Coordinates of C-alpha atoms in Angstrom, one line a residue:
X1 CA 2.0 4.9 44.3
X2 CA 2.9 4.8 47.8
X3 CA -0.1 2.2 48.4
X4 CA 2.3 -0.1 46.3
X5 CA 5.6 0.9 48.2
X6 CA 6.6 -2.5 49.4
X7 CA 5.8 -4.6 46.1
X8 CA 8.3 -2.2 44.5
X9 CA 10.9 -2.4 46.5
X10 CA 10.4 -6.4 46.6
X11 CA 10.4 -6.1 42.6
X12 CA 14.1 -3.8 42.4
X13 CA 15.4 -7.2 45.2
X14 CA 14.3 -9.3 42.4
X15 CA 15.6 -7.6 39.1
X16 CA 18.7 -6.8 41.6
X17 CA 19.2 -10.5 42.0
X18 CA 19.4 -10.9 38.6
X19 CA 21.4 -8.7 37.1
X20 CA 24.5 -9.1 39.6
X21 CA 24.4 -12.7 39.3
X22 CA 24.6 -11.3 35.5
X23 CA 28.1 -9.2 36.4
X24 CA 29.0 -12.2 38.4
X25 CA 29.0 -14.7 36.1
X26 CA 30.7 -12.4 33.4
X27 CA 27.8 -12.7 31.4
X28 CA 27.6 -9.1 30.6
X29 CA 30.0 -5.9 32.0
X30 CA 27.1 -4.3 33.1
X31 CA 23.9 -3.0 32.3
X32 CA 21.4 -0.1 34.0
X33 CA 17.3 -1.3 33.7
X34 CA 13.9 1.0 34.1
X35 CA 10.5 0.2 34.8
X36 CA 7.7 2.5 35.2
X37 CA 4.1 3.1 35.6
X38 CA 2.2 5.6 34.4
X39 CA 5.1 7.2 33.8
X40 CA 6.6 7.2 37.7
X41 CA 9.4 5.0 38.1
X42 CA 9.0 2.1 40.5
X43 CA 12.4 0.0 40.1
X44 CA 15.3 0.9 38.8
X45 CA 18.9 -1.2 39.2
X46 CA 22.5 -0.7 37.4
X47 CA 24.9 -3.0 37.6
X48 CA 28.6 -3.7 36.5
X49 CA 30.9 -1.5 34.5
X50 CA 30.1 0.6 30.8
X51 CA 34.3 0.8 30.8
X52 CA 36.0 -2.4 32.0
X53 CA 39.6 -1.2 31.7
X54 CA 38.5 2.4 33.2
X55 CA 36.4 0.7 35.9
X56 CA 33.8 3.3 35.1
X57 CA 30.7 2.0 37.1
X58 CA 27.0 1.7 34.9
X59 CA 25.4 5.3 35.7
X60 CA 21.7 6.8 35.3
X61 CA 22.8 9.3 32.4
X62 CA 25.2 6.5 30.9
X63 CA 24.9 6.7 27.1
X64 CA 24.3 3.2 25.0
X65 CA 24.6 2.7 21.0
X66 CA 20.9 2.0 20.2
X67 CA 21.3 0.5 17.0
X68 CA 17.7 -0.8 15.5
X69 CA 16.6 0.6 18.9
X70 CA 16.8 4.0 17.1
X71 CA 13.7 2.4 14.4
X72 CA 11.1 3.1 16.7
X73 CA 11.9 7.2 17.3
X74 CA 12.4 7.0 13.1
X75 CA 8.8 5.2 12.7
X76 CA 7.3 8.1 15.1
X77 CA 8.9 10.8 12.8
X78 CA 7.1 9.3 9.7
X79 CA 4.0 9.4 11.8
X80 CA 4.4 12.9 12.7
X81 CA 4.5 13.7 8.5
X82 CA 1.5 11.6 8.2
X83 CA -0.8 13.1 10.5
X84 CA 0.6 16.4 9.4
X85 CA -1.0 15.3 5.7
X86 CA 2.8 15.6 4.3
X87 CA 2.8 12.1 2.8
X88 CA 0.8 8.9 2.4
X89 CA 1.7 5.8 3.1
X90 CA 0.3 4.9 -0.1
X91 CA 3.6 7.3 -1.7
X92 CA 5.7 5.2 -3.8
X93 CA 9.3 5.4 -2.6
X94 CA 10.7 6.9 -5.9
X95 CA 8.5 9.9 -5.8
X96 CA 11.1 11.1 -2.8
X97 CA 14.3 8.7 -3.6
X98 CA 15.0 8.6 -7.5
X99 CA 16.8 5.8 -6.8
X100 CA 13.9 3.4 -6.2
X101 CA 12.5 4.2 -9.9
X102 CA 12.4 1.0 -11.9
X103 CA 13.7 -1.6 -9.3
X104 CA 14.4 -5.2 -10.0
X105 CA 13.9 -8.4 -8.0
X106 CA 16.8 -11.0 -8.0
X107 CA 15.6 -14.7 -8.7
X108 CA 17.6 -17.4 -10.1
X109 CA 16.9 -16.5 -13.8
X110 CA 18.4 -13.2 -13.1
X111 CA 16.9 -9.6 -12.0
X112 CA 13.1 -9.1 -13.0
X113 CA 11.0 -6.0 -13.1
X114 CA 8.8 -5.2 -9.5
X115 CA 5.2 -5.9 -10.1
X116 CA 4.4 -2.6 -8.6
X117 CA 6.3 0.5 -6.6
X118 CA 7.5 0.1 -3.3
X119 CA 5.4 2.3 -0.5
X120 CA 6.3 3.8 2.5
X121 CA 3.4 1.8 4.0
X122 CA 6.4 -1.2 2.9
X123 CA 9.2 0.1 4.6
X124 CA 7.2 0.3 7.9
X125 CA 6.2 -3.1 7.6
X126 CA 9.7 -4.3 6.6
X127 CA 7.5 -5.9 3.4
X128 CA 9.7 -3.9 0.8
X129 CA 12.1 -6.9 0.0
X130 CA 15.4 -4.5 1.2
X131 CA 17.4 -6.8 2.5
X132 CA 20.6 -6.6 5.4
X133 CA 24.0 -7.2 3.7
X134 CA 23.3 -11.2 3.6
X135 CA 26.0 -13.3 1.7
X136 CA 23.4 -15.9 1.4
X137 CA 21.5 -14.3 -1.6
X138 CA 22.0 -11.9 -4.7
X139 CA 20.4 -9.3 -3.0
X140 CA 22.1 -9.6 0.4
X141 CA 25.1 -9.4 -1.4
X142 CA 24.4 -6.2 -3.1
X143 CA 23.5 -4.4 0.1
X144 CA 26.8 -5.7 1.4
X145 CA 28.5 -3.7 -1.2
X146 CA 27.2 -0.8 -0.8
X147 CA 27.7 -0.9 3.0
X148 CA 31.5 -1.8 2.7
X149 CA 31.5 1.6 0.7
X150 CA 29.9 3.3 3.5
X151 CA 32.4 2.0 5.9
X152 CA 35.8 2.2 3.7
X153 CA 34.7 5.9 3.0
X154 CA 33.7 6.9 6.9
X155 CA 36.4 9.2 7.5
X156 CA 37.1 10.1 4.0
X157 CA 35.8 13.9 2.7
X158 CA 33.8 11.1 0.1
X159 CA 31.6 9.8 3.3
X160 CA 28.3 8.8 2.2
X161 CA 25.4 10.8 3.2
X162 CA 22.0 9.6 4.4
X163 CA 20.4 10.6 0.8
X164 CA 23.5 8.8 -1.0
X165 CA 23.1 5.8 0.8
X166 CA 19.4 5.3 0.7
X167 CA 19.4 5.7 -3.2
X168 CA 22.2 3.7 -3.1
X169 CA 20.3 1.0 -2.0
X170 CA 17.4 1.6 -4.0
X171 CA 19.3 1.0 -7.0
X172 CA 20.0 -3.0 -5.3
X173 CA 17.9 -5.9 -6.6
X174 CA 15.3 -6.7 -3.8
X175 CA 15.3 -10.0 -2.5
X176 CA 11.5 -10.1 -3.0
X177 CA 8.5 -7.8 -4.7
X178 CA 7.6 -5.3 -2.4
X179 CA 4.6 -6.2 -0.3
X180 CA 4.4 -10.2 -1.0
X181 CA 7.0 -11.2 2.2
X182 CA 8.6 -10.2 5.6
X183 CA 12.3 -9.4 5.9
X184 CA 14.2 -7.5 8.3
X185 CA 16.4 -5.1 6.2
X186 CA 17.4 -1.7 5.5
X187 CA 13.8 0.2 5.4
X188 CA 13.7 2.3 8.5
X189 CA 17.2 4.2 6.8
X190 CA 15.3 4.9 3.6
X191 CA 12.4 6.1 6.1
X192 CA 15.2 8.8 7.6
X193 CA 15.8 10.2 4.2
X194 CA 12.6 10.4 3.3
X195 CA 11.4 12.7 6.4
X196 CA 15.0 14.2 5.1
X197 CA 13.3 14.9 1.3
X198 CA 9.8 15.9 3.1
X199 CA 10.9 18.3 5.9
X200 CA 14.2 20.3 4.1
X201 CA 16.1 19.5 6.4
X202 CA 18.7 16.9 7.6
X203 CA 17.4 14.2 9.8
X204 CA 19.4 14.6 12.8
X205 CA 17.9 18.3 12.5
X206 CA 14.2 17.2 12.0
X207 CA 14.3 14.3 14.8
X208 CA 15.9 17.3 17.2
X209 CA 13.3 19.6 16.5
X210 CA 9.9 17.4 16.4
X211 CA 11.2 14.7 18.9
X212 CA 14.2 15.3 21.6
X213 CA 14.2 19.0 22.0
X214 CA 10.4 18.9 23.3
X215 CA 10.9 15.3 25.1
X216 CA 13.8 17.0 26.9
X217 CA 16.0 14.3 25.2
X218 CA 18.8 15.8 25.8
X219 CA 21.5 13.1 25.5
X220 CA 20.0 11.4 21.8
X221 CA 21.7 12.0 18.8
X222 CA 23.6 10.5 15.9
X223 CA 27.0 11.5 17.5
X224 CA 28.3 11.9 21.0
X225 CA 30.3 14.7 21.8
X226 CA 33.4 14.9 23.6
X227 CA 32.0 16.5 27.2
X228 CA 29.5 13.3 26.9
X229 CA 32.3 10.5 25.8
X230 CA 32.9 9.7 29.4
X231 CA 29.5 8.4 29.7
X232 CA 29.6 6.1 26.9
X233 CA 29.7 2.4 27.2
X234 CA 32.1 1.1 25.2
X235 CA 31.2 -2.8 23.5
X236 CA 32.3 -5.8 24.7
X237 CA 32.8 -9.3 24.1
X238 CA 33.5 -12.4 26.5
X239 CA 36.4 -13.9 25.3
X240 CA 38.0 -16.9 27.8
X241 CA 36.1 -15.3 30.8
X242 CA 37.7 -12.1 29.9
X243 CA 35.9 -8.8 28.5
X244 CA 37.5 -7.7 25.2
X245 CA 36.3 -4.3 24.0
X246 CA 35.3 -5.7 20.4
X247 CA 35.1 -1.6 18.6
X248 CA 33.0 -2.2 15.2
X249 CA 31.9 0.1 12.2
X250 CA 28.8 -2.2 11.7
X251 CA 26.2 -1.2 9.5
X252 CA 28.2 2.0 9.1
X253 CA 27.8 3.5 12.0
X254 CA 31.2 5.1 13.1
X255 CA 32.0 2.9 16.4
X256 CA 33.0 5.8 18.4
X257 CA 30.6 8.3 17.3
X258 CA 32.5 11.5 18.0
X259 CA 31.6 13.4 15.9
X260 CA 28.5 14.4 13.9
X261 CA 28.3 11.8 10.9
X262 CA 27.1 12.1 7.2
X263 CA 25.1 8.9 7.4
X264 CA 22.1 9.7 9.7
X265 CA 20.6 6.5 9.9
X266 CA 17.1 6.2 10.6
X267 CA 17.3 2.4 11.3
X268 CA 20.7 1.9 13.3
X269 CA 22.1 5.6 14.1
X270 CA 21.2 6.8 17.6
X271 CA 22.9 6.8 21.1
X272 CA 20.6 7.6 23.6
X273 CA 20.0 6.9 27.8
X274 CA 17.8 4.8 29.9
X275 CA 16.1 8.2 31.0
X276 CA 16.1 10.0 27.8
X277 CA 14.4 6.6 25.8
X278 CA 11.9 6.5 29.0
X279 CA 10.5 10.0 28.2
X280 CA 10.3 8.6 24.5
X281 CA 8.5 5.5 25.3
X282 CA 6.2 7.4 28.2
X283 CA 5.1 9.8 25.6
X284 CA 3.4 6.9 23.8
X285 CA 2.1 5.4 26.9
X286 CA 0.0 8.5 27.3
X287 CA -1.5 8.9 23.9
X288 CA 1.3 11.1 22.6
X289 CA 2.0 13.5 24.8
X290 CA 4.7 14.3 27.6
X291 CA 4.4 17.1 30.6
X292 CA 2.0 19.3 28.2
X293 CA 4.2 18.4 25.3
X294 CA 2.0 16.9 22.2
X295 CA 4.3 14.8 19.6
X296 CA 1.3 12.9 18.5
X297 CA -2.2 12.8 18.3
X298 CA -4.2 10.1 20.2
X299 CA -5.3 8.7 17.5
X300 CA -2.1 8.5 15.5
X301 CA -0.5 7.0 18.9
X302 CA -2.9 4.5 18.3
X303 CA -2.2 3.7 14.5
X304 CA 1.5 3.7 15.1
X305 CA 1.6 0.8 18.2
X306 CA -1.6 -1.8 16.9
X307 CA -0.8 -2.6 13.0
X308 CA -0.3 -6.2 11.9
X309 CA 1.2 -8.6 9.5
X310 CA -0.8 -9.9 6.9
X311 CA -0.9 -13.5 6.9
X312 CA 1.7 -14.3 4.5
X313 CA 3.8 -12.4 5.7
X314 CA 2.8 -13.0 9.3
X315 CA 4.1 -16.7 8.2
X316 CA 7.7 -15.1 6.5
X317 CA 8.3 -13.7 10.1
X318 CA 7.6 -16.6 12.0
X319 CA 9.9 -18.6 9.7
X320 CA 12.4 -15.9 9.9
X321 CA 12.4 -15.0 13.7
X322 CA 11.8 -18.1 15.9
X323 CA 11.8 -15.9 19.2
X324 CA 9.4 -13.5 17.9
X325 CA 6.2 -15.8 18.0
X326 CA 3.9 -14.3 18.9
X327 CA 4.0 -11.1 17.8
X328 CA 3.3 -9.2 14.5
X329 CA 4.9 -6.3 13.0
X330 CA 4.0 -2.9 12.2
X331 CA 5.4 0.6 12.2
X332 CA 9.2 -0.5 12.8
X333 CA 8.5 -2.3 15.8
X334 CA 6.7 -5.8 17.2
X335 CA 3.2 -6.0 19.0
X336 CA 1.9 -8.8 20.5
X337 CA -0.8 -10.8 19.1
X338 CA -0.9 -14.4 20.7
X339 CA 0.7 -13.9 24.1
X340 CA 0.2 -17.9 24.3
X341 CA 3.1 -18.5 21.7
X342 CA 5.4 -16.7 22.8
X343 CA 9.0 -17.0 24.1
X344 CA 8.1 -14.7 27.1
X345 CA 5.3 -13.7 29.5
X346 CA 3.6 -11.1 27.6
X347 CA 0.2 -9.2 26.9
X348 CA -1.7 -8.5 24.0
X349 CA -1.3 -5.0 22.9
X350 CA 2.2 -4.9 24.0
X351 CA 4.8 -3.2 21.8
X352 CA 8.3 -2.2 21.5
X353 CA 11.6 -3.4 19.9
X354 CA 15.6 -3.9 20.5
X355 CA 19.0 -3.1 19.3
X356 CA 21.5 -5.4 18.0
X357 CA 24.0 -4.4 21.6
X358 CA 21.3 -5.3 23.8
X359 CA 19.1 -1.8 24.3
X360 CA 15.0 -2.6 24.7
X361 CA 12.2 -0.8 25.6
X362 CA 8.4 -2.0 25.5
X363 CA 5.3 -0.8 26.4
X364 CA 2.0 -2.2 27.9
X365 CA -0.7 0.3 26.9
X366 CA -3.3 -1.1 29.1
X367 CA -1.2 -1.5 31.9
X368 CA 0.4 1.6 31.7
X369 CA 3.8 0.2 32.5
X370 CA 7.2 0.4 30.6
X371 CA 10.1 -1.7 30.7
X372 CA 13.6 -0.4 29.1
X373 CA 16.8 -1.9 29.8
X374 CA 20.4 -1.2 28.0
X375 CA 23.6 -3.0 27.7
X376 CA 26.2 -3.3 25.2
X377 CA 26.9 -7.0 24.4
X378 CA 27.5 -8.2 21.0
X379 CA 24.8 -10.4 19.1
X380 CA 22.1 -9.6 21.5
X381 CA 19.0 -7.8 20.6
X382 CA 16.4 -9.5 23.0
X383 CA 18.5 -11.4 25.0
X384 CA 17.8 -14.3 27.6
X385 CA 18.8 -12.2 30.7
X386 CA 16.2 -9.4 29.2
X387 CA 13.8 -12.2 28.8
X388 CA 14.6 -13.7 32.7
X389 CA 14.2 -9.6 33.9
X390 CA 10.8 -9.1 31.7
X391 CA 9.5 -12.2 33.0
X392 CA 9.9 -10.8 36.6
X393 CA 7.9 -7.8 36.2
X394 CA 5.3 -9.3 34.8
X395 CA 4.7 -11.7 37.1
X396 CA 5.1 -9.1 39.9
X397 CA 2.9 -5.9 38.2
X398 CA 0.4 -7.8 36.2

């Protein structure tokens, strides 16, 4: 890498430029970014503040709520029961969650029978017709029930459990039969309870065992405990050019996250770092392994990071997601298809995904080269400043 020494360094100037004019402008508190290649880092920047009050300045090791950031790590786990021969993506959803037998589509003349089960191959496609609580629709609106119970109960003995909530919501109407659109919605938490059903144990157990411990993940869990609270970036909002920590319970996870929680969930759950998610995304970057450690085989590497829409469906996210052209979707997270239409300079093959705070990661397989970047602003998934930043690198690397 040292043959590359001085592009680097002009690279971290560039991203540098960016994210302090960021802080300066108020446009986020701050924010810590990653890029490597071939899994040696060659820019790095942080920036700005994870406590505002506190003055606590963005570290290395500072910890981030990943929110849907955490569907990725939960669509590797259902690849490591695949290629294990544990299930098949053909399974239908009720032969693990009783909850899913007999489900019901909502349409204006009232709930009607699903043409045929729901899969797991559904829920990683997000083509299962679970919705997000939406007020919009019948089925939106049931979800949102069922989450409002999650959050009144959160500190109550009564707290919901991951198994509890996911049959919970398979007793919902669906907003469409399984496999004939796209949605965003609730599958990758049904995917945790079912690695929960498959494995015997809880998830938080199963992910530690197959995943972190071996990674060396060391600060990624469902929970952040008290020696690690320091570190943890705290949300924030931008209200009359002032940050107001904005703490929220949304989509039941417990906004401070102290202690271990009874929902596990597989689609919005995780806290994690910059480093900790690098070793995560690196390990697919190099066909499923990481420093002698094999999470996945090649081939299921492979599998997991290249699927596609079908058309239909392809069309529903398109519709649905205005920023996402471009892409397809597959395995819980977006690869790029059409680099052409996008919103972004991309390549084909690329993959990755985001969390609703800000957190990102992606991956360019033939390039070799990961980009991750974490920051805790409301509403932001892939943001315009991690679009400005992505759009840097690739004009410098590629």
């Amino acid at each position: 890498m040292d043959m590359y020494k001085d592009r680097y360094i002009s690279l971290t100037k560039k991203l540098e430029t960016v994210l302090n004019q960021a802080i300066e402008d108020k446009y986020i508190p701050g924010a810590n970014l990653l890029v490597l290649k071939e899994g040696q880092e060659i820019a790095y920047c942080q920036a700005g503040y994870t406590d505002v009050e506190g003055r606590i300045p963005v570290r290395r090791d500072s910890i981030y709520r990943m929110y849907s950031l955490s569907k990725p790590i939960t669509g590797a786990a259902v690849m490591i029961l695949m290629e294990r021969g544990l299930i098949d993506l053909a399974d239908p959803v009720s032969k693990y969650l009783p909850g899913f037998v007999n489900q019901k589509v909502a349409t204006d003349a009232g709930p009607i029978p699903v043409k045929r089960d729901m899969m797991i191959k559904d829920l990683l496609s997000m083509t299962s017709g679970l919705p997000y609580p939406d007020p919009s629709h019948p089925a939106g609106r049931e979800a949102d029930e069922v989450f409002r119970n999650i959050i009144d109960n959160l500190h109550s003995a009564s707290a919901m459990t991951t198994l509890q909530i996911a049959n919970s919501l398979g007793k919902c109407s669906l907003h469409f039969q399984p496999g004939e659109h796209w949605m965003y919605g609730t599958s990758a938490d049904i995917l945790g309870a079912i690695v929960e059903v498959v494995s015997g144990m809880k998830y938080s157990e199963f992910l530690k065992k197959e995943i972190f411990d071996p990674l060396g993940m060391k600060d990624t869990a469902f929970y952040v405990p008290s020696d690690k609270q320091d570190r943890f970036a705290k949300l924030y909002e931008n209200v009359n050019d002032t940050f107001i920590e904005k703490p929220t319970n949304n989509l039941g996870i417990e906004y401070t996250m102290k202690n271990p929680p009874a929902f596990e969930s597989g689609g919005a759950g995780l806290a994690s770092t910059i480093e900790d998610y690098a070793k995560f995304a690196t390990m697919l970057l190099n066909h499923g392994e990481l420093d002698g450690v094999k999470i996945l085989s090649p081939k299921t590497v492979e599998f997991f990071t290249s699927g596609e829409l079908l058309p239909g469906q392809q069309e529903d996210m398109r519709n649905r997601e205005t920023l996402l052209a471009g892409y397809t979707y597959s395995n819980l997270m977006r690869v790029m298809k059409k680099p052409g239409l996008a919103f972004l300079n991309g390549a084909i093959g690329e993959y990755g995904w985001d969390g609703w705070l800000g957190t990102y990661f992606c991956n360019f397989p033939n390039e070799k080269i990961s980009f991750l970047f974490m920051m805790q602003k409301k509403d932001s998934g892939t943001d315009t400043l991690t679009r400005k930043l992505r759009n840097i690198v690739m004009a410098e690397l590629f």
